[in-house]
XYZ file of C-alpha atoms in Angstrom:
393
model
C 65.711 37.231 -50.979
C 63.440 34.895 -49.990
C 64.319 32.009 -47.113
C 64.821 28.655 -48.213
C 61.769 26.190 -47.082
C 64.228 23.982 -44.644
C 65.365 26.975 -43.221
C 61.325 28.414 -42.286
C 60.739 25.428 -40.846
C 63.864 24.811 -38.515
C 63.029 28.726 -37.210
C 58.856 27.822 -36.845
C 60.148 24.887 -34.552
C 62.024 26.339 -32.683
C 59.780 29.017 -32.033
C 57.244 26.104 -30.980
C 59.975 24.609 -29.101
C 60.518 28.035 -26.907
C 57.007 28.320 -26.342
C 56.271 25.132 -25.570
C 59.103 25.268 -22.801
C 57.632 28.898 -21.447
C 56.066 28.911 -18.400
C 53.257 30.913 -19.564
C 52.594 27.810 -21.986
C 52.568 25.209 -19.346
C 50.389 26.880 -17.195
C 47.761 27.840 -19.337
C 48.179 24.224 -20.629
C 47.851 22.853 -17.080
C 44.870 24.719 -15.983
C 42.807 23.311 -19.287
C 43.930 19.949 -18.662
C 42.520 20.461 -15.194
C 38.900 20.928 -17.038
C 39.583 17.479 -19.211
C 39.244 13.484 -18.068
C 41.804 12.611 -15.072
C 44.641 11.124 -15.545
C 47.375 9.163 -13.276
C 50.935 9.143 -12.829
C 52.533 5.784 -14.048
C 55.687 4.417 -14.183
C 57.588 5.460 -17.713
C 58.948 8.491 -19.153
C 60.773 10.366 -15.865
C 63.405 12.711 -16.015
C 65.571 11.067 -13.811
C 65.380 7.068 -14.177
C 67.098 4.256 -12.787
C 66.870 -0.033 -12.394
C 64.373 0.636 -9.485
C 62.503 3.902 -10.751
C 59.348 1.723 -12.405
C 59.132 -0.664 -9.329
C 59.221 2.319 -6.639
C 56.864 4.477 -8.672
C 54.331 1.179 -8.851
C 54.816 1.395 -4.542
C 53.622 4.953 -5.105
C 50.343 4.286 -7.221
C 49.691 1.831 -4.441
C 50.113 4.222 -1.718
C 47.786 6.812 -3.035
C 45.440 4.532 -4.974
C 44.850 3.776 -0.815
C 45.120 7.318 0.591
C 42.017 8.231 -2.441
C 40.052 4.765 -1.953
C 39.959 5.588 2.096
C 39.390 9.226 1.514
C 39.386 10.592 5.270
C 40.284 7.156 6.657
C 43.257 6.087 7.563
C 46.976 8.011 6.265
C 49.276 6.324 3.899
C 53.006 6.705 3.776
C 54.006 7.881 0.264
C 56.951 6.436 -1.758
C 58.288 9.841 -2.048
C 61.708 8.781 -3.438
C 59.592 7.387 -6.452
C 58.214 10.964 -6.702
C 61.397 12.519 -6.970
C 62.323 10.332 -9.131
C 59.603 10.300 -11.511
C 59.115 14.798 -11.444
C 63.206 15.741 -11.298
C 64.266 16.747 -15.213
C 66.865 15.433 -16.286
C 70.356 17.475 -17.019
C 70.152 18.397 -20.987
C 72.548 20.367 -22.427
C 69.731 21.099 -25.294
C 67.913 22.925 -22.631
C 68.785 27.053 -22.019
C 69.123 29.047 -18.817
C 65.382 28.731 -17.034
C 64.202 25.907 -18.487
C 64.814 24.181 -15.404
C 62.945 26.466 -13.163
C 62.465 30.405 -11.940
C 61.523 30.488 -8.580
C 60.442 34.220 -6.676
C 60.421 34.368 -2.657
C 58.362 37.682 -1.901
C 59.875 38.393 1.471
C 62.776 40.099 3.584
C 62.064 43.099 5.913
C 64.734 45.062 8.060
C 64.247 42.406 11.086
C 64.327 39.342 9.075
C 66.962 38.657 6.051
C 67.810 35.109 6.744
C 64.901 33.431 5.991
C 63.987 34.263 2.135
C 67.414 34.303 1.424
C 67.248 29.949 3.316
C 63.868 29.974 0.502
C 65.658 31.291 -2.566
C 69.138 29.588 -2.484
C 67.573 26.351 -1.548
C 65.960 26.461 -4.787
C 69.129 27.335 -6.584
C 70.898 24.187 -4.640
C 68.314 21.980 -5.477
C 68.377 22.559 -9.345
C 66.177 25.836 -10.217
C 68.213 28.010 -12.693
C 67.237 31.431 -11.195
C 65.900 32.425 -7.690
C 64.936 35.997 -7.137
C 63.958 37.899 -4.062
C 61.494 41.024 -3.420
C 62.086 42.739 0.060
C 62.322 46.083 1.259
C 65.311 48.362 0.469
C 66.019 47.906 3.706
C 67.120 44.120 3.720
C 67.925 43.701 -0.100
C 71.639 45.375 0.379
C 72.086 42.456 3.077
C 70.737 39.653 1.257
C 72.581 40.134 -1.604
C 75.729 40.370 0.714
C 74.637 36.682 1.890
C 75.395 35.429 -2.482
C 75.539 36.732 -5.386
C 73.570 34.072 -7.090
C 70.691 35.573 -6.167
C 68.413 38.055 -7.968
C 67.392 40.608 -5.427
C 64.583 43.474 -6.096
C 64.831 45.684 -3.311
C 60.836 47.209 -4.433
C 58.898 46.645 -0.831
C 58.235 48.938 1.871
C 56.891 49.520 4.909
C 54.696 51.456 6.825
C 57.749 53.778 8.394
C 58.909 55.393 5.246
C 55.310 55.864 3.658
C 53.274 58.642 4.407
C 49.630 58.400 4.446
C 48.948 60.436 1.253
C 51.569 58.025 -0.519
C 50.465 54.726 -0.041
C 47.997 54.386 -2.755
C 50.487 56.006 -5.116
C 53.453 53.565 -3.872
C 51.630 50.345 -3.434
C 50.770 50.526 -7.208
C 54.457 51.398 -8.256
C 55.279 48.273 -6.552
C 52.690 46.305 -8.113
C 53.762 47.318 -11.453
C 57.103 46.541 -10.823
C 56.446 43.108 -9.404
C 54.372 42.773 -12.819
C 56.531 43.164 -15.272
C 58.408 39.857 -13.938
C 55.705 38.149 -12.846
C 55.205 35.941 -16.316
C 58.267 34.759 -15.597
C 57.883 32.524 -12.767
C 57.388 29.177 -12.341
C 56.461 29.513 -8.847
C 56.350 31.587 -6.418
C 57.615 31.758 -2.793
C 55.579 34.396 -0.263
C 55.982 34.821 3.810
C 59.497 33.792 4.610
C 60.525 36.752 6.571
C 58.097 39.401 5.485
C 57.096 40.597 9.064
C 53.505 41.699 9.717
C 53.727 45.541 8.914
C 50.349 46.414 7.987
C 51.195 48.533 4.448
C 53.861 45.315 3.490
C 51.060 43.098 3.982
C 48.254 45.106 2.178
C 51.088 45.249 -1.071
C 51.464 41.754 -1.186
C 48.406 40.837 -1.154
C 47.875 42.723 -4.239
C 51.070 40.820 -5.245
C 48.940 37.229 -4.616
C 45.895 38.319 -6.328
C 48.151 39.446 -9.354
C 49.834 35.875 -9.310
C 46.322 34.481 -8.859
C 44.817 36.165 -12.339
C 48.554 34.701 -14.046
C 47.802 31.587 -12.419
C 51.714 31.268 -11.212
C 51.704 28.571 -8.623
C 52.178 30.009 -5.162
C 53.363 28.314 -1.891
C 52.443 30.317 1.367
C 54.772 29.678 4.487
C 56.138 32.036 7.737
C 54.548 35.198 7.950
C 52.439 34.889 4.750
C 50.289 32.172 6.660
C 49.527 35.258 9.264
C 48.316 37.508 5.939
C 46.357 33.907 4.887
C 44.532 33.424 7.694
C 43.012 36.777 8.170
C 42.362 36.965 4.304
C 41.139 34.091 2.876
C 40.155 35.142 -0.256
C 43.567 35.417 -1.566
C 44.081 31.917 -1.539
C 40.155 30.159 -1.700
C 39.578 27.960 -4.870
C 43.298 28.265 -6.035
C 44.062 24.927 -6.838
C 47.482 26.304 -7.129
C 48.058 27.567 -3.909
C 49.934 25.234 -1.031
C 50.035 26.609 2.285
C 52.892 24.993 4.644
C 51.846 25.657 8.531
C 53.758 24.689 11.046
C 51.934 23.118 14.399
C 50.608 27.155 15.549
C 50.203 28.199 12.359
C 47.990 25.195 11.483
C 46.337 25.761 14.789
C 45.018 28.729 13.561
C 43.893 28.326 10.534
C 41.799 25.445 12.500
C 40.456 27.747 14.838
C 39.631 30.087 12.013
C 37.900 28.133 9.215
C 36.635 25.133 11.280
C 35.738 26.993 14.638
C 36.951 24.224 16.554
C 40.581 23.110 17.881
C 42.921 20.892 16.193
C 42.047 16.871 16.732
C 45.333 14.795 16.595
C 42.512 11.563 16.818
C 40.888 12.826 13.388
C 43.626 14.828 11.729
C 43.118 13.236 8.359
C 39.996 14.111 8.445
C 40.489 17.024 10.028
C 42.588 18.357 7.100
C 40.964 17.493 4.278
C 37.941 19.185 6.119
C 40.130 22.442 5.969
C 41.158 22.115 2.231
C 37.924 21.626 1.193
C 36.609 24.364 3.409
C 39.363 27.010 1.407
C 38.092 25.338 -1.672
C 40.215 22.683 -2.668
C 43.713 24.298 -2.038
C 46.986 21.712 -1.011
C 48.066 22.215 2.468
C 50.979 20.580 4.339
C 50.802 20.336 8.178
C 54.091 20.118 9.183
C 55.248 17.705 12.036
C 56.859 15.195 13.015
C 55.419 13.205 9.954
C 54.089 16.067 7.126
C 50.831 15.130 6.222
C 49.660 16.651 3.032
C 46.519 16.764 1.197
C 44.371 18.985 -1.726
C 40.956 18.275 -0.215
C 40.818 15.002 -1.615
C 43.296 12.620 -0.177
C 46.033 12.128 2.171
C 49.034 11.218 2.169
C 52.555 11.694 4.438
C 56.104 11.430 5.059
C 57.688 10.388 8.008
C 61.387 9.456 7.153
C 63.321 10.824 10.076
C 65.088 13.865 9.842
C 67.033 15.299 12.464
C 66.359 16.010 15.929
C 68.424 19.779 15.616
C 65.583 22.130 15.552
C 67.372 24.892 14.370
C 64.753 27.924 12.812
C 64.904 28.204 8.780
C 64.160 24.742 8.242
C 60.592 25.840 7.192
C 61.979 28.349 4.778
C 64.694 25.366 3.276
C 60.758 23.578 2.766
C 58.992 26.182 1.299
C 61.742 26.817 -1.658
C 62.026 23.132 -2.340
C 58.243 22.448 -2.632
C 58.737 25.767 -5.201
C 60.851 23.927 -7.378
C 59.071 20.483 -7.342
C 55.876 21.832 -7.750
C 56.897 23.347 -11.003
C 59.090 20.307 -11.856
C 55.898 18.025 -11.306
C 53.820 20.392 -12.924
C 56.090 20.416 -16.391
C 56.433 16.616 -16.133
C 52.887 16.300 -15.549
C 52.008 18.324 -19.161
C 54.959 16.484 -20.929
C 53.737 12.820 -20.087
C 49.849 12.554 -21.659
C 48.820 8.856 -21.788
C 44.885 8.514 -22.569
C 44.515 5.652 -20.182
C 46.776 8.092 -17.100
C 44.502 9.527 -14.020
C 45.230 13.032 -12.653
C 47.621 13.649 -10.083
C 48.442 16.960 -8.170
C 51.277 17.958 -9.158
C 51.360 20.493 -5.800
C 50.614 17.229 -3.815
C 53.754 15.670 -5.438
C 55.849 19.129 -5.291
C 55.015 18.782 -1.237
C 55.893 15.206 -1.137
C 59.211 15.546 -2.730
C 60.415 18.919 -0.872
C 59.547 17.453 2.551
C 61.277 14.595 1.830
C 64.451 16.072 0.123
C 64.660 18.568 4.036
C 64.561 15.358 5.860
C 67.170 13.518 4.158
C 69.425 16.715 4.160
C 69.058 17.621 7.508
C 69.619 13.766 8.455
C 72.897 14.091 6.782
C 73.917 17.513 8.452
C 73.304 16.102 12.016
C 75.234 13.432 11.128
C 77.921 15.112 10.399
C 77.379 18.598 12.799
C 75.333 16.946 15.425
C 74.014 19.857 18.265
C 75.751 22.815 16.092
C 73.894 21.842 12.833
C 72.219 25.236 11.560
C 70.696 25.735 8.707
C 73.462 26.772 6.135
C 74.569 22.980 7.060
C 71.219 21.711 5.891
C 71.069 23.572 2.372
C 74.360 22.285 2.008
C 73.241 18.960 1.735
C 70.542 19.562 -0.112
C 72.563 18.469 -3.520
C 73.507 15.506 -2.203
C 70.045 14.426 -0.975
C 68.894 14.930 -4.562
C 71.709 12.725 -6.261
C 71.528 9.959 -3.872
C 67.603 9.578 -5.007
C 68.437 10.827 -8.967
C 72.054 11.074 -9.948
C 72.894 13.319 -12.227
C 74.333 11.214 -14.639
C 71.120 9.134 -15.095
């Protein structure tokens, strides 16, 4: 018996519905809008609104209509809270289980287990739906103790347990399996704690070039800056790529692609020289205000944090800017306006996850003063968020 017309069209739209809400959709949708006119983001149309959401994005244009008009010139503060405002979805119960984000973290050896496990339940805390982790067999059995909420892939290895005459053989098996998820992801998460073993290192960079062809968004941070900055072909011309350096790491890369040390008297300048030297890739130099730029402008934040600093904050960073990225990314694609100017929507996924750390590890030290860790600051992640964007707006 043949289906009634009502009913073929109900099923044909919500077919276009799921695909339009794939990942796989919004990226390829993304990178062609990237080869079309330029567009801005204006105030209108967020996922999370309030009385004070159009005036503080306005403060926003203004701020980077400066940072882009003085190109390396002088650094303007952005109006991140506008940011967050304008990129965070709002809560729909419409919407099914990933449509609000699936975030990797490719990471986790036997000496270090706390810090993708800081990277992949930060993104759970601030909003993602599901967080997974690839490590080594070795430190999967003890992230997963840490919470079950996690999705753990215990498919790395190291050097130790591979024998010469295997590692061809095993580093494809674990490409493969890495593969078959990849599609999946919204962003991904690579460095916090994945050590420097040479065979770990050699797989995931296979594992970056893979998320390279699928063009998955990919923030760099920890360990993965050390694989970066030796190889910089995994990450040149990926306007999709964000590295996150802290003051050594970003002291390398200096030394590395500009032949010269780091010039605190220049540093805008400085660092848009370095983006544009990788080919137009978003880096944040962490400090104690983050500047952040794609090559083109930039822009910082410098609302005060804490003074506690306690290690995994980095990793707590690097999650965050995963799931902003791919919120500002989705909100970017869902909010065309023919008159609208492009915006990055890594540059905004940077500005909101610094700024989301430095409100929640404000409110930890508050609270824990000189024994605030960093479970207290992922704790207060949640809060950060719905002081900026309740969840009832």
């Amino acid at each position: 018996m043949s289906r009634p017309m009502g009913a073929w069209r109900h099923h044909q739209e919500h077919r276009g519905r799921m695909w339009a809400a794939s990942p796989a959709f919004r990226r390829q949708l993304f990178l062609l809008r990237l080869l079309s006119p330029p567009f801005v983001l204006v105030p209108g149309g967020g996922g999370c609104s309030s009385s004070s959401s159009s005036s503080s994005s306005s403060g926003y244009l203004r701020a980077h209509a400066m940072a882009a008009s003085a190109s390396a010139g002088p650094v303007y503060e952005a109006d991140a809270e506008a940011v967050v405002r304008r990129i965070t979805p709002p809560l729909d119960p419409a919407q099914h289980k990933g449509q609000a984000g699936k975030i990797a973290v490719i990471g986790g050896c036997r000496e270090y287990t706390g810090a993708p496990y800081f990277a992949a339940i930060s993104a759970l805390k601030i909003g993602a739906d599901l967080s997974h982790v690839f490590c080594t067999r070795d430190a999967a059995t003890v992230i997963k103790s840490y919470s079950p909420e996690l999705i753990v892939h215990p498919i790395l290895e190291e050097s130790y347990s591979v024998s010469d005459g295997e590692r061809e053989t095993i580093s494809s098996k674990i490409l493969i399996e890495v593969a078959k998820w990849m599609e999946r992801f919204d962003c991904i998460v690579v460095g916090p704690g994945l050590g420097r073993d040479s065979f770990l290192l050699d797989c995931v960079s296979n594992i970056i070039r893979h998320a390279r062809k699928a063009n998955i968004p990919t923030v760099v941070d920890g360990d993965g800056l050390f694989l970066i900055t030796n190889n910089l072909s995994l990450v040149e011309h990926n306007s999709l790529a964000i590295l996150t350096p802290n003051v050594y790491e970003y002291k390398r890369l200096v030394q590395k692609v500009l032949n010269c040390e780091v010039n605190e008297e220049n540093a805008s300048e400085q660092l848009i020289a370095l983006c544009q030297n990788i080919g137009g890739i978003t880096i944040m130099r962490k400090g104690k205000a983050d500047l952040i730029s794609d090559g083109k402008t930039v822009t910082q934040v410098s609302t005060f944090g804490s003074p506690r600093r306690c290690g995994g904050q980095g990793d707590i960073l690097s999650g965050s800017v995963a799931v902003f990225s791919s919120w500002a990314q989705h909100f970017l694609l869902s909010n065309e306006h023919p008159t609208e100017k492009s915006a990055n929507p890594m540059m905004l996924g940077c500005i909101a996850g610094s700024l989301l750390l430095r409100k929640a590890a404000s409110l930890a030290f508050e609270k824990n003063k000189r024994s605030t860790v960093t479970t207290d600051i992922i704790e207060f992640l949640g809060k950060s968020l719905e002081e900026i964007c309740p969840a009832d707006h």
